[in-house]
Amino acid sequence: PRQKQTKRTFILQERRIFAKNLKQAREDAGFTQNELSRITGLTQSFLSKVENARNNISLDKMIILADAIGKPLSQLLVPPKK
């Protein structure tokens, strides 16, 4: 049980890192969620949930989003510098 909780906590932390980086990169690129939705074909509701770390996201969709905002996926997975 302890190991399972630790793994779950790690996954949530990684999801939060991606969420924060995605939102910042989207804003830096000058896109609203609605604009990014039109570009990627993903719903605005889904994008909101991803940016708030409330939804799982597949690797394929992560790549689509990274490409749409012009960032390498690897940059969206690195914890932001404080």
mmCIF file with all atom_site columns, C-alpha atoms in Angstrom:
data_model
loop_
_atom_site.group_PDB
_atom_site.id
_atom_site.type_symbol
_atom_site.label_atom_id
_atom_site.label_alt_id
_atom_site.label_comp_id
_atom_site.label_asym_id
_atom_site.label_entity_id
_atom_site.label_seq_id
_atom_site.pdbx_PDB_ins_code
_atom_site.Cartn_x
_atom_site.Cartn_y
_atom_site.Cartn_z
_atom_site.occupancy
_atom_site.B_iso_or_equiv
_atom_site.pdbx_formal_charge
_atom_site.auth_seq_id
_atom_site.auth_comp_id
_atom_site.auth_asym_id
_atom_site.auth_atom_id
_atom_site.pdbx_PDB_model_num
ATOM 1  C CA . PRO A 1 1  ? 0.000   0.000  0.000   1.00 0.00 ? 1  PRO A CA 1
ATOM 2  C CA . ARG A 1 2  ? 2.782   2.503  0.837   1.00 0.00 ? 2  ARG A CA 1
ATOM 3  C CA . GLN A 1 3  ? 4.556   1.860  -2.474  1.00 0.00 ? 3  GLN A CA 1
ATOM 4  C CA . LYS A 1 4  ? 1.282   2.213  -4.369  1.00 0.00 ? 4  LYS A CA 1
ATOM 5  C CA . GLN A 1 5  ? 0.621   5.579  -2.676  1.00 0.00 ? 5  GLN A CA 1
ATOM 6  C CA . THR A 1 6  ? 4.156   6.773  -3.500  1.00 0.00 ? 6  THR A CA 1
ATOM 7  C CA . LYS A 1 7  ? 3.697   5.807  -7.160  1.00 0.00 ? 7  LYS A CA 1
ATOM 8  C CA . ARG A 1 8  ? 0.332   7.604  -7.283  1.00 0.00 ? 8  ARG A CA 1
ATOM 9  C CA . THR A 1 9  ? 1.848   10.714 -5.713  1.00 0.00 ? 9  THR A CA 1
ATOM 10 C CA . PHE A 1 10 ? 4.672   10.672 -8.279  1.00 0.00 ? 10 PHE A CA 1
ATOM 11 C CA . ILE A 1 11 ? 2.201   10.404 -11.155 1.00 0.00 ? 11 ILE A CA 1
ATOM 12 C CA . LEU A 1 12 ? 0.160   13.316 -9.796  1.00 0.00 ? 12 LEU A CA 1
ATOM 13 C CA . GLN A 1 13 ? 3.313   15.423 -9.445  1.00 0.00 ? 13 GLN A CA 1
ATOM 14 C CA . GLU A 1 14 ? 4.302   14.676 -13.041 1.00 0.00 ? 14 GLU A CA 1
ATOM 15 C CA . ARG A 1 15 ? 0.795   15.512 -14.222 1.00 0.00 ? 15 ARG A CA 1
ATOM 16 C CA . ARG A 1 16 ? 0.965   18.853 -12.376 1.00 0.00 ? 16 ARG A CA 1
ATOM 17 C CA . ILE A 1 17 ? 4.348   19.644 -13.949 1.00 0.00 ? 17 ILE A CA 1
ATOM 18 C CA . PHE A 1 18 ? 2.986   18.995 -17.439 1.00 0.00 ? 18 PHE A CA 1
ATOM 19 C CA . ALA A 1 19 ? -0.185  20.964 -16.666 1.00 0.00 ? 19 ALA A CA 1
ATOM 20 C CA . LYS A 1 20 ? 1.670   24.037 -15.432 1.00 0.00 ? 20 LYS A CA 1
ATOM 21 C CA . ASN A 1 21 ? 4.174   23.969 -18.296 1.00 0.00 ? 21 ASN A CA 1
ATOM 22 C CA . LEU A 1 22 ? 1.473   23.464 -20.915 1.00 0.00 ? 22 LEU A CA 1
ATOM 23 C CA . LYS A 1 23 ? -0.567  26.400 -19.646 1.00 0.00 ? 23 LYS A CA 1
ATOM 24 C CA . GLN A 1 24 ? 2.475   28.676 -19.528 1.00 0.00 ? 24 GLN A CA 1
ATOM 25 C CA . ALA A 1 25 ? 3.629   27.608 -23.006 1.00 0.00 ? 25 ALA A CA 1
ATOM 26 C CA . ARG A 1 26 ? 0.123   28.105 -24.422 1.00 0.00 ? 26 ARG A CA 1
ATOM 27 C CA . GLU A 1 27 ? -0.090  31.586 -22.951 1.00 0.00 ? 27 GLU A CA 1
ATOM 28 C CA . ASP A 1 28 ? 3.450   32.422 -24.136 1.00 0.00 ? 28 ASP A CA 1
ATOM 29 C CA . ALA A 1 29 ? 2.443   31.323 -27.639 1.00 0.00 ? 29 ALA A CA 1
ATOM 30 C CA . GLY A 1 30 ? -0.520  33.695 -27.452 1.00 0.00 ? 30 GLY A CA 1
ATOM 31 C CA . PHE A 1 31 ? -3.245  31.035 -27.658 1.00 0.00 ? 31 PHE A CA 1
ATOM 32 C CA . THR A 1 32 ? -6.464  30.808 -25.722 1.00 0.00 ? 32 THR A CA 1
ATOM 33 C CA . GLN A 1 33 ? -7.771  27.363 -24.871 1.00 0.00 ? 33 GLN A CA 1
ATOM 34 C CA . ASN A 1 34 ? -10.419 27.814 -27.546 1.00 0.00 ? 34 ASN A CA 1
ATOM 35 C CA . GLU A 1 35 ? -7.809  28.643 -30.190 1.00 0.00 ? 35 GLU A CA 1
ATOM 36 C CA . LEU A 1 36 ? -5.677  25.675 -29.191 1.00 0.00 ? 36 LEU A CA 1
ATOM 37 C CA . SER A 1 37 ? -8.799  23.527 -29.308 1.00 0.00 ? 37 SER A CA 1
ATOM 38 C CA . ARG A 1 38 ? -9.488  24.553 -32.903 1.00 0.00 ? 38 ARG A CA 1
ATOM 39 C CA . ILE A 1 39 ? -5.866  23.898 -33.902 1.00 0.00 ? 39 ILE A CA 1
ATOM 40 C CA . THR A 1 40 ? -5.583  20.471 -32.269 1.00 0.00 ? 40 THR A CA 1
ATOM 41 C CA . GLY A 1 41 ? -9.116  19.105 -32.483 1.00 0.00 ? 41 GLY A CA 1
ATOM 42 C CA . LEU A 1 42 ? -9.140  18.550 -28.718 1.00 0.00 ? 42 LEU A CA 1
ATOM 43 C CA . THR A 1 43 ? -12.049 20.055 -26.829 1.00 0.00 ? 43 THR A CA 1
ATOM 44 C CA . GLN A 1 44 ? -11.640 23.186 -24.740 1.00 0.00 ? 44 GLN A CA 1
ATOM 45 C CA . SER A 1 45 ? -13.087 21.264 -21.791 1.00 0.00 ? 45 SER A CA 1
ATOM 46 C CA . PHE A 1 46 ? -10.416 18.570 -22.153 1.00 0.00 ? 46 PHE A CA 1
ATOM 47 C CA . LEU A 1 47 ? -7.665  21.211 -22.395 1.00 0.00 ? 47 LEU A CA 1
ATOM 48 C CA . SER A 1 48 ? -8.946  22.886 -19.233 1.00 0.00 ? 48 SER A CA 1
ATOM 49 C CA . LYS A 1 49 ? -8.908  19.595 -17.346 1.00 0.00 ? 49 LYS A CA 1
ATOM 50 C CA . VAL A 1 50 ? -5.377  18.833 -18.561 1.00 0.00 ? 50 VAL A CA 1
ATOM 51 C CA . GLU A 1 51 ? -4.129  22.309 -17.600 1.00 0.00 ? 51 GLU A CA 1
ATOM 52 C CA . ASN A 1 52 ? -5.624  21.853 -14.136 1.00 0.00 ? 52 ASN A CA 1
ATOM 53 C CA . ALA A 1 53 ? -4.121  18.350 -13.756 1.00 0.00 ? 53 ALA A CA 1
ATOM 54 C CA . ARG A 1 54 ? -7.576  16.799 -13.464 1.00 0.00 ? 54 ARG A CA 1
ATOM 55 C CA . ASN A 1 55 ? -7.338  14.546 -16.503 1.00 0.00 ? 55 ASN A CA 1
ATOM 56 C CA . ASN A 1 56 ? -4.999  11.878 -17.762 1.00 0.00 ? 56 ASN A CA 1
ATOM 57 C CA . ILE A 1 57 ? -3.515  12.535 -21.173 1.00 0.00 ? 57 ILE A CA 1
ATOM 58 C CA . SER A 1 58 ? -2.028  10.127 -23.686 1.00 0.00 ? 58 SER A CA 1
ATOM 59 C CA . LEU A 1 59 ? 1.433   10.533 -25.105 1.00 0.00 ? 59 LEU A CA 1
ATOM 60 C CA . ASP A 1 60 ? -0.090  11.073 -28.539 1.00 0.00 ? 60 ASP A CA 1
ATOM 61 C CA . LYS A 1 61 ? -2.144  14.026 -27.313 1.00 0.00 ? 61 LYS A CA 1
ATOM 62 C CA . MET A 1 62 ? 0.840   15.447 -25.438 1.00 0.00 ? 62 MET A CA 1
ATOM 63 C CA . ILE A 1 63 ? 2.791   15.434 -28.705 1.00 0.00 ? 63 ILE A CA 1
ATOM 64 C CA . ILE A 1 64 ? -0.094  17.078 -30.583 1.00 0.00 ? 64 ILE A CA 1
ATOM 65 C CA . LEU A 1 65 ? -0.238  19.864 -27.992 1.00 0.00 ? 65 LEU A CA 1
ATOM 66 C CA . ALA A 1 66 ? 3.523   20.373 -27.896 1.00 0.00 ? 66 ALA A CA 1
ATOM 67 C CA . ASP A 1 67 ? 3.645   20.606 -31.691 1.00 0.00 ? 67 ASP A CA 1
ATOM 68 C CA . ALA A 1 68 ? 0.737   23.057 -31.785 1.00 0.00 ? 68 ALA A CA 1
ATOM 69 C CA . ILE A 1 69 ? 2.414   25.461 -29.365 1.00 0.00 ? 69 ILE A CA 1
ATOM 70 C CA . GLY A 1 70 ? 5.851   24.996 -30.910 1.00 0.00 ? 70 GLY A CA 1
ATOM 71 C CA . LYS A 1 71 ? 7.632   23.437 -27.940 1.00 0.00 ? 71 LYS A CA 1
ATOM 72 C CA . PRO A 1 72 ? 9.477   20.152 -27.689 1.00 0.00 ? 72 PRO A CA 1
ATOM 73 C CA . LEU A 1 73 ? 7.515   17.746 -25.513 1.00 0.00 ? 73 LEU A CA 1
ATOM 74 C CA . SER A 1 74 ? 10.583  17.275 -23.332 1.00 0.00 ? 74 SER A CA 1
ATOM 75 C CA . GLN A 1 75 ? 10.361  20.938 -22.242 1.00 0.00 ? 75 GLN A CA 1
ATOM 76 C CA . LEU A 1 76 ? 6.824   20.417 -21.029 1.00 0.00 ? 76 LEU A CA 1
ATOM 77 C CA . LEU A 1 77 ? 7.888   17.537 -18.799 1.00 0.00 ? 77 LEU A CA 1
ATOM 78 C CA . VAL A 1 78 ? 10.672  19.303 -16.892 1.00 0.00 ? 78 VAL A CA 1
ATOM 79 C CA . PRO A 1 79 ? 9.841   20.927 -13.550 1.00 0.00 ? 79 PRO A CA 1
ATOM 80 C CA . PRO A 1 80 ? 9.850   24.714 -13.931 1.00 0.00 ? 80 PRO A CA 1
ATOM 81 C CA . LYS A 1 81 ? 12.771  26.569 -12.418 1.00 0.00 ? 81 LYS A CA 1
ATOM 82 C CA . LYS A 1 82 ? 11.876  28.433 -9.257  1.00 0.00 ? 82 LYS A CA 1
#
